[in-house]
Amino acid sequence: MSTYGGVTNIIAYLGAAAWIPQIITWVCNFFSKPVIAIIPEKIACIGYTIYGPIFNLRLSINTKKKDSIIDFMSVELCHENGSKHNFEWAGMAEFFSEVKNNKGENQIIQRDIIPIAIKLNTLSLVERFFRFQDSAFIKKIRVQSEKFVEMMQYMKKKNENYPADFIASKDFEDHMKFMRENFYWQPGSYTVKFRIRSPEKIKINEKTYNFELTQENIDALRSNLEEVGTFIQAVCKSQPADQNTQPNNFRWVNTVLESV
């Protein structure tokens, strides 16, 4: 072997060796899973509205090792008596800034987002306000609402004394009974566990949290049943153009989340 050939081979080997760390990194990244962590704000908002039981709070989500995608998120709430309820994401809000309006009042600039998927990257946190609704209630209210609206439309066409007769009817009372029966908030301690789903293999840094509800909190939330009835009556009495009116008199309970 000539000296020139030997030097050339050494240079080639050194050049190939220089790629070894990068190749190792590529292999590790290929086989490693994203590690996703959910960090909740200290305050969670508990409610009960025409949409049933509500659990709202702001979350920060980050991923380590690899970028990832979340296509579903839920929360499991377990009361100290053992009863469990699952809440699925129903809406998100992304906050951009806080400015002063013409009256000198602070106004938050935000964007509401329909939850479909969230792209996570290792360089930054995702911070959003999440609205969660009870998964079982969502399924039941669809069936219940279809029957309710069908009967309401029928009586609206056939009954000259609509809406008074409909509001006094068994169908209306059955709907209110349904809303009362699905109010399950009770005083005591709740544990909170966040669940996420991804189209790819991921690892979740799971943590458990808890919060307390007092009897005073429950009384405040239960008073919303009256507001539910008032709102539904208003919908029955309103003209089609007025039915976009949203209820705004519901009471909410802010509770502190503690890490277990």
PDB file of N, CA and C in Angstrom, residues 18-29:
ATOM      1  N   ALA A  18     -16.428  10.719  12.184  1.00  0.00           N
ATOM      2  CA  ALA A  18     -17.032  11.995  12.579  1.00  0.00           C
ATOM      3  C   ALA A  18     -18.548  11.948  12.526  1.00  0.00           C
ATOM      4  N   TRP A  19     -19.068  11.049  11.704  1.00  0.00           N
ATOM      5  CA  TRP A  19     -20.531  10.931  11.585  1.00  0.00           C
ATOM      6  C   TRP A  19     -21.139  10.015  12.648  1.00  0.00           C
ATOM      7  N   ILE A  20     -20.301   9.272  13.355  1.00  0.00           N
ATOM      8  CA  ILE A  20     -20.824   8.297  14.318  1.00  0.00           C
ATOM      9  C   ILE A  20     -21.711   8.940  15.390  1.00  0.00           C
ATOM     10  N   PRO A  21     -21.294  10.049  16.043  1.00  0.00           N
ATOM     11  CA  PRO A  21     -22.184  10.666  17.049  1.00  0.00           C
ATOM     12  C   PRO A  21     -23.537  11.077  16.472  1.00  0.00           C
ATOM     13  N   GLN A  22     -23.499  11.615  15.239  1.00  0.00           N
ATOM     14  CA  GLN A  22     -24.758  12.035  14.618  1.00  0.00           C
ATOM     15  C   GLN A  22     -25.641  10.831  14.311  1.00  0.00           C
ATOM     16  N   ILE A  23     -25.009   9.748  13.838  1.00  0.00           N
ATOM     17  CA  ILE A  23     -25.772   8.530  13.537  1.00  0.00           C
ATOM     18  C   ILE A  23     -26.387   7.958  14.808  1.00  0.00           C
ATOM     19  N   ILE A  24     -25.599   7.963  15.887  1.00  0.00           N
ATOM     20  CA  ILE A  24     -26.118   7.479  17.176  1.00  0.00           C
ATOM     21  C   ILE A  24     -27.315   8.316  17.613  1.00  0.00           C
ATOM     22  N   THR A  25     -27.196   9.635  17.431  1.00  0.00           N
ATOM     23  CA  THR A  25     -28.306  10.531  17.786  1.00  0.00           C
ATOM     24  C   THR A  25     -29.544  10.219  16.964  1.00  0.00           C
ATOM     25  N   TRP A  26     -29.357  10.005  15.661  1.00  0.00           N
ATOM     26  CA  TRP A  26     -30.497   9.671  14.798  1.00  0.00           C
ATOM     27  C   TRP A  26     -31.166   8.375  15.246  1.00  0.00           C
ATOM     28  N   VAL A  27     -30.346   7.364  15.561  1.00  0.00           N
ATOM     29  CA  VAL A  27     -30.889   6.069  15.990  1.00  0.00           C
ATOM     30  C   VAL A  27     -31.643   6.216  17.309  1.00  0.00           C
ATOM     31  N   CYS A  28     -31.044   6.947  18.251  1.00  0.00           N
ATOM     32  CA  CYS A  28     -31.698   7.150  19.556  1.00  0.00           C
ATOM     33  C   CYS A  28     -33.021   7.885  19.397  1.00  0.00           C
ATOM     34  N   ASN A  29     -33.028   8.914  18.554  1.00  0.00           N
ATOM     35  CA  ASN A  29     -34.262   9.667  18.328  1.00  0.00           C
ATOM     36  C   ASN A  29     -35.334   8.810  17.671  1.00  0.00           C
TER      37      ASN A  29
END
